[in-house]
Coordinates of C-alpha atoms in Angstrom, one line a residue:
M571 CA 95.2 112.1 86.9
S572 CA 97.1 114.9 88.5
A573 CA 96.0 118.4 90.1
T574 CA 97.8 121.7 89.9
I575 CA 98.8 122.8 93.4
K576 CA 100.0 126.5 93.7
P577 CA 102.4 126.6 96.7
R578 CA 101.9 129.4 99.2
V579 CA 104.9 130.8 101.0
I580 CA 103.5 132.1 104.4
T581 CA 105.0 133.3 107.7
A582 CA 102.8 131.2 109.9
R583 CA 101.2 131.6 113.6
R584 CA 100.1 128.7 115.3
M585 CA 96.6 128.0 114.7
L586 CA 94.6 124.7 115.6
S587 CA 91.5 123.2 114.3
L588 CA 90.6 119.5 114.6
T589 CA 87.4 119.6 112.3
T590 CA 89.6 120.4 108.7
A591 CA 89.6 117.7 106.2
A592 CA 91.1 117.9 102.5
T593 CA 91.4 115.7 99.5
T594 CA 94.1 116.4 96.5
A595 CA 95.1 114.4 93.7
V596 CA 98.8 114.3 93.8
V597 CA 101.5 113.5 91.4
G598 CA 104.9 111.9 92.3
F599 CA 108.3 112.4 90.3
S600 CA 110.1 110.0 88.5
A601 CA 114.1 109.6 88.9
A602 CA 114.2 112.0 85.9
A603 CA 113.0 114.9 87.8
T604 CA 115.4 117.2 89.7
A605 CA 115.6 118.0 93.4
Q606 CA 114.5 121.5 92.2
D607 CA 111.5 120.2 90.6
I608 CA 110.5 118.9 93.8
G609 CA 111.4 121.7 95.8
T610 CA 108.9 124.1 93.6
G611 CA 106.1 121.4 93.1
N612 CA 106.7 121.0 89.2
P613 CA 107.0 117.5 87.8
G614 CA 110.2 116.7 85.6
D615 CA 109.7 114.6 82.3
G616 CA 107.9 111.1 82.9
Y617 CA 106.0 111.7 86.4
I618 CA 103.7 109.1 87.6
V619 CA 100.8 109.4 89.6
L620 CA 100.9 108.0 93.2
A621 CA 98.0 108.7 95.2
Q622 CA 95.0 110.4 95.8
A623 CA 94.9 111.3 99.0
S624 CA 93.2 113.0 102.1
G625 CA 94.9 113.2 105.9
E626 CA 94.7 110.7 108.4
G627 CA 93.6 112.7 111.5
E628 CA 90.3 113.7 113.2
G629 CA 87.6 114.3 110.5
A630 CA 89.7 113.2 107.6
A631 CA 87.1 112.8 105.1
A632 CA 88.3 109.8 102.7
S633 CA 91.3 108.6 100.9
G634 CA 94.1 107.7 102.7
E635 CA 97.9 106.6 102.7
G636 CA 98.9 104.7 99.8
E637 CA 99.0 104.0 96.4
G638 CA 95.3 104.4 94.7
A639 CA 94.4 104.0 98.8
A640 CA 90.6 104.3 99.0
S641 CA 90.3 104.0 102.7
G642 CA 90.1 106.7 105.3
E643 CA 92.5 106.9 108.1
G644 CA 92.1 108.4 111.7
E645 CA 89.4 109.2 114.0
G646 CA 86.0 110.2 112.8
A647 CA 87.1 108.7 109.1
A648 CA 84.1 108.8 107.0
A649 CA 85.1 106.1 104.7
S650 CA 86.0 102.5 105.1
G651 CA 89.4 101.9 106.5
E652 CA 91.5 103.0 109.5
G653 CA 91.5 104.6 112.6
E654 CA 89.1 105.4 115.7
G655 CA 85.5 105.6 114.2
A656 CA 86.2 103.9 110.7
A657 CA 83.9 101.7 109.6
S658 CA 86.6 98.8 109.4
G659 CA 90.2 98.6 110.2
E660 CA 92.5 99.2 113.1
G661 CA 94.8 102.0 113.2
E662 CA 96.0 104.3 110.7
G663 CA 98.4 103.4 108.0
E664 CA 97.0 99.8 108.3
G665 CA 95.1 98.1 105.0
E666 CA 95.5 98.0 101.6
G667 CA 97.5 101.5 100.8
G668 CA 101.3 102.0 101.3
G669 CA 102.0 98.7 102.4
G670 CA 102.3 97.3 98.9
G671 CA 101.2 93.9 100.5
D672 CA 104.4 93.1 102.2
P673 CA 104.2 92.6 105.7
E674 CA 107.6 93.7 106.3
L675 CA 107.4 96.6 104.5
A676 CA 104.1 97.7 106.3
L677 CA 105.6 96.8 109.6
Q678 CA 108.1 99.4 108.8
R679 CA 105.6 102.3 108.1
D680 CA 103.7 101.3 110.8
M681 CA 106.3 101.2 113.8
S682 CA 107.6 104.2 112.1
F683 CA 104.5 106.0 112.3
M684 CA 104.3 105.2 116.1
E685 CA 107.7 106.8 116.5
G686 CA 107.0 109.7 114.5
H687 CA 104.3 110.4 117.0
M688 CA 106.8 110.2 119.9
R689 CA 109.3 112.4 118.3
A690 CA 106.9 114.8 117.8
G691 CA 105.9 114.4 121.1
L692 CA 109.4 114.5 122.7
E693 CA 109.9 117.7 120.8
L694 CA 106.9 119.5 122.3
Y695 CA 107.3 118.1 125.9
E696 CA 110.8 119.4 125.9
A697 CA 109.8 123.2 124.6
G698 CA 107.1 123.0 127.8
D699 CA 104.0 122.3 125.8
L700 CA 102.9 119.5 127.9
A701 CA 99.1 119.1 126.9
A702 CA 100.4 118.8 123.2
A703 CA 103.0 116.3 123.9
K704 CA 100.7 113.9 126.0
T705 CA 98.2 113.6 123.0
H706 CA 101.0 113.0 120.7
M707 CA 102.5 110.4 123.1
G708 CA 99.1 108.7 123.4
H709 CA 98.9 108.0 120.1
P710 CA 100.7 105.2 119.2
I711 CA 98.9 102.7 121.6
K712 CA 95.5 104.5 120.6
E713 CA 95.7 104.7 116.7
K714 CA 98.3 102.1 115.6
Y715 CA 99.4 99.2 118.2
G716 CA 96.7 96.9 116.7
A717 CA 98.2 97.0 113.3
V718 CA 101.3 95.9 114.5
A719 CA 100.6 93.6 117.5
D720 CA 100.6 90.3 115.5
P721 CA 103.9 91.1 113.5
L722 CA 105.6 92.3 116.6
S723 CA 104.6 89.2 118.5
D724 CA 105.5 86.8 115.8
R725 CA 108.9 88.2 115.9
G726 CA 109.2 88.0 119.8
F727 CA 108.8 91.8 120.3
D728 CA 105.4 92.1 122.5
R729 CA 107.7 94.0 125.0
L730 CA 107.3 97.3 122.7
R731 CA 103.6 97.7 123.8
Q732 CA 104.9 98.1 127.6
Q733 CA 107.5 100.4 126.5
L734 CA 105.2 102.2 124.7
E735 CA 102.8 102.7 127.7
A736 CA 105.9 103.7 129.8
V737 CA 106.4 106.5 127.4
A738 CA 102.9 107.9 127.6
A739 CA 102.8 107.2 131.4
A740 CA 105.7 109.5 131.9
T741 CA 104.3 111.8 129.8
E742 CA 100.7 112.0 131.7
A743 CA 102.9 112.3 134.8
E744 CA 104.9 115.1 134.0
A745 CA 108.0 113.3 134.6
A746 CA 111.5 115.3 133.9
F747 CA 112.2 115.5 130.6
A748 CA 115.2 113.0 130.7
E749 CA 113.0 110.4 132.4
V750 CA 110.5 110.7 129.5
K751 CA 113.6 110.7 126.7
D752 CA 114.8 107.6 128.5
A753 CA 111.7 105.8 128.0
F754 CA 111.3 106.7 124.4
D755 CA 115.0 105.7 123.7
T756 CA 114.0 102.1 125.3
A757 CA 111.1 101.6 122.9
R758 CA 113.3 102.8 120.3
A759 CA 116.1 100.4 120.7
T760 CA 113.2 97.5 120.7
M761 CA 111.9 99.1 117.5
E762 CA 115.8 98.9 116.0
E763 CA 115.8 95.4 117.2
V764 CA 112.9 94.8 114.6
R765 CA 114.4 96.6 112.0
A766 CA 117.5 94.9 112.3
G767 CA 115.7 91.9 111.0
M768 CA 114.1 93.3 107.7
S769 CA 115.8 93.7 104.4
P770 CA 117.3 97.2 103.2
R771 CA 114.7 97.5 100.5
N772 CA 111.8 97.0 102.7
Q773 CA 113.2 99.3 105.2
M774 CA 113.2 101.9 102.6
L775 CA 110.1 101.3 101.0
G776 CA 108.4 101.4 104.6
L777 CA 109.8 104.9 104.7
A778 CA 108.7 106.2 101.4
A779 CA 105.3 105.1 102.4
L780 CA 105.5 107.2 106.0
I781 CA 106.3 110.3 103.7
R782 CA 103.3 109.5 101.8
L783 CA 101.4 109.5 105.0
A784 CA 103.3 112.9 106.5
A785 CA 102.0 114.2 103.0
D786 CA 98.3 113.1 103.7
E787 CA 98.6 114.8 107.3
Y788 CA 100.2 117.8 105.8
T789 CA 97.3 118.1 103.2
V790 CA 94.7 118.3 106.0
A791 CA 97.2 120.4 108.3
V792 CA 97.6 123.3 105.7
E793 CA 93.6 123.4 104.3
G794 CA 92.6 127.1 103.1
G795 CA 96.3 128.3 102.6
E796 CA 97.3 128.2 106.3
I797 CA 98.2 125.9 109.1
S798 CA 94.7 125.1 110.0
N799 CA 95.2 121.9 111.8
L800 CA 98.5 121.8 113.8
Q801 CA 98.4 118.4 115.5
E802 CA 98.6 116.9 111.7
Y803 CA 101.1 119.6 110.7
Q804 CA 103.1 118.2 114.3
D805 CA 102.6 114.6 112.9
S806 CA 104.1 115.3 109.5
W807 CA 107.2 116.7 111.0
G808 CA 107.7 114.1 113.2
F809 CA 107.4 111.2 110.8
L810 CA 110.0 113.0 108.6
R811 CA 112.2 113.0 111.7
V812 CA 112.2 109.5 111.9
V813 CA 112.8 109.1 108.3
E814 CA 115.7 111.4 108.3
T815 CA 117.3 109.4 111.2
E816 CA 116.9 106.1 109.5
L817 CA 118.2 107.1 106.5
E818 CA 121.2 108.3 108.1
Q819 CA 121.8 105.0 110.0
M820 CA 121.5 103.1 106.6
A821 CA 123.9 105.7 104.8
N822 CA 126.3 104.5 107.2
S823 CA 125.6 100.5 106.0
D824 CA 129.0 98.3 104.9
D825 CA 126.5 97.5 101.7
S826 CA 127.7 100.1 99.4
A827 CA 124.2 99.9 97.3
V828 CA 122.6 100.7 100.6
S829 CA 124.4 103.5 101.6
D830 CA 124.5 105.0 98.0
A831 CA 120.6 104.6 97.9
S832 CA 120.4 106.0 101.7
K833 CA 122.5 109.0 100.8
E834 CA 120.4 110.0 97.7
A835 CA 117.3 109.6 99.3
L836 CA 118.8 112.1 102.1
E837 CA 119.5 114.6 99.3
Y838 CA 115.5 114.0 98.2
L839 CA 114.5 114.4 101.8
A840 CA 116.4 117.9 102.1
A841 CA 113.3 119.3 99.9
T842 CA 111.0 118.9 102.6
D843 CA 112.4 121.6 104.5
A844 CA 110.8 124.4 102.6
A845 CA 107.4 123.0 103.5
F846 CA 108.1 123.5 107.4
G847 CA 108.7 125.9 110.0
D848 CA 109.4 125.0 113.8
I849 CA 107.3 122.2 115.6
Q850 CA 104.4 125.0 116.7
G851 CA 103.9 125.9 113.2
E852 CA 105.7 129.0 113.3
G853 CA 108.4 130.5 110.6
E854 CA 108.4 130.9 107.1
M855 CA 107.2 128.0 105.0
T856 CA 106.0 126.7 101.5
L857 CA 102.8 125.3 101.9
D858 CA 102.8 122.6 99.7
P859 CA 101.8 119.1 100.1
S860 CA 103.2 118.1 96.4
I861 CA 106.7 118.4 97.8
L862 CA 106.3 115.7 100.2
Y863 CA 104.5 113.5 97.6
G864 CA 107.4 114.2 95.2
V865 CA 110.2 113.0 97.8
A866 CA 108.2 110.1 98.5
A867 CA 108.1 109.1 94.7
R868 CA 111.9 109.6 94.5
I869 CA 112.9 107.7 97.8
E870 CA 110.5 104.8 96.7
L871 CA 112.3 104.7 93.5
E872 CA 115.6 104.7 94.9
A873 CA 114.3 101.8 97.4
L874 CA 113.1 99.5 94.1
E875 CA 116.6 99.8 93.0
L876 CA 117.9 97.7 96.2
G877 CA 117.9 93.8 95.8

């Protein structure tokens, strides 16, 4: 099952609507596809169906984040699954899709989801958009922490909750940027300790799952051929910054297999630049969610090569 997605190149202006939703059938690319294929949304030989997806945010109508996921994500989700107002489950990104049933992989995805919201919030805070920053900084606790509380507790990292709350509190108090950044760095340091206990394979698979979540959010963000949901666009932007940072760190691994796979993954990730302008959705960009889905597939294939 596949769908033809016609990319549209626009010079976008900031627009915001929290009532949009979209559902799209998306194909991912095999290892035979080229980076150019991904950038244009054209599959190479031997492509595989990865997901039938919709976004995670407010008003999301149906399917969620992973391979063949059926449950919704986010606030107001109409179907079963994740998020505030959903019929079952806690937090976006939790459940059957995207985690492949592996608790460690799911923890990497969900923890990185929280970091991605904070990265978007930090960028907005530094730019002076305090209202938007407060929204993003509050999401890790409101939307996701319930999905990671038990695995973090089992690993001895309960302190992350207080650290995330400290980031949100500093933002709400409109503290100096340096104070907010310090709080973020403290929380991220704990996340890095958690990741240190994960296999490189699950770390990378979790990042690929996060890119699919970013694609889900982006699909909602660009419904109607314009950036109609700025918050979801910003979420997607933040998720990809986490992926970029983590892959850069993994590329410096002493394990040559991990290093090589991460460098390849970074090359694939570069294709997503075409889909984004700045954090406020301004600039020239190609509004094509399949770019992100294709990159997620390529990175997942790289990860599967790791032992």
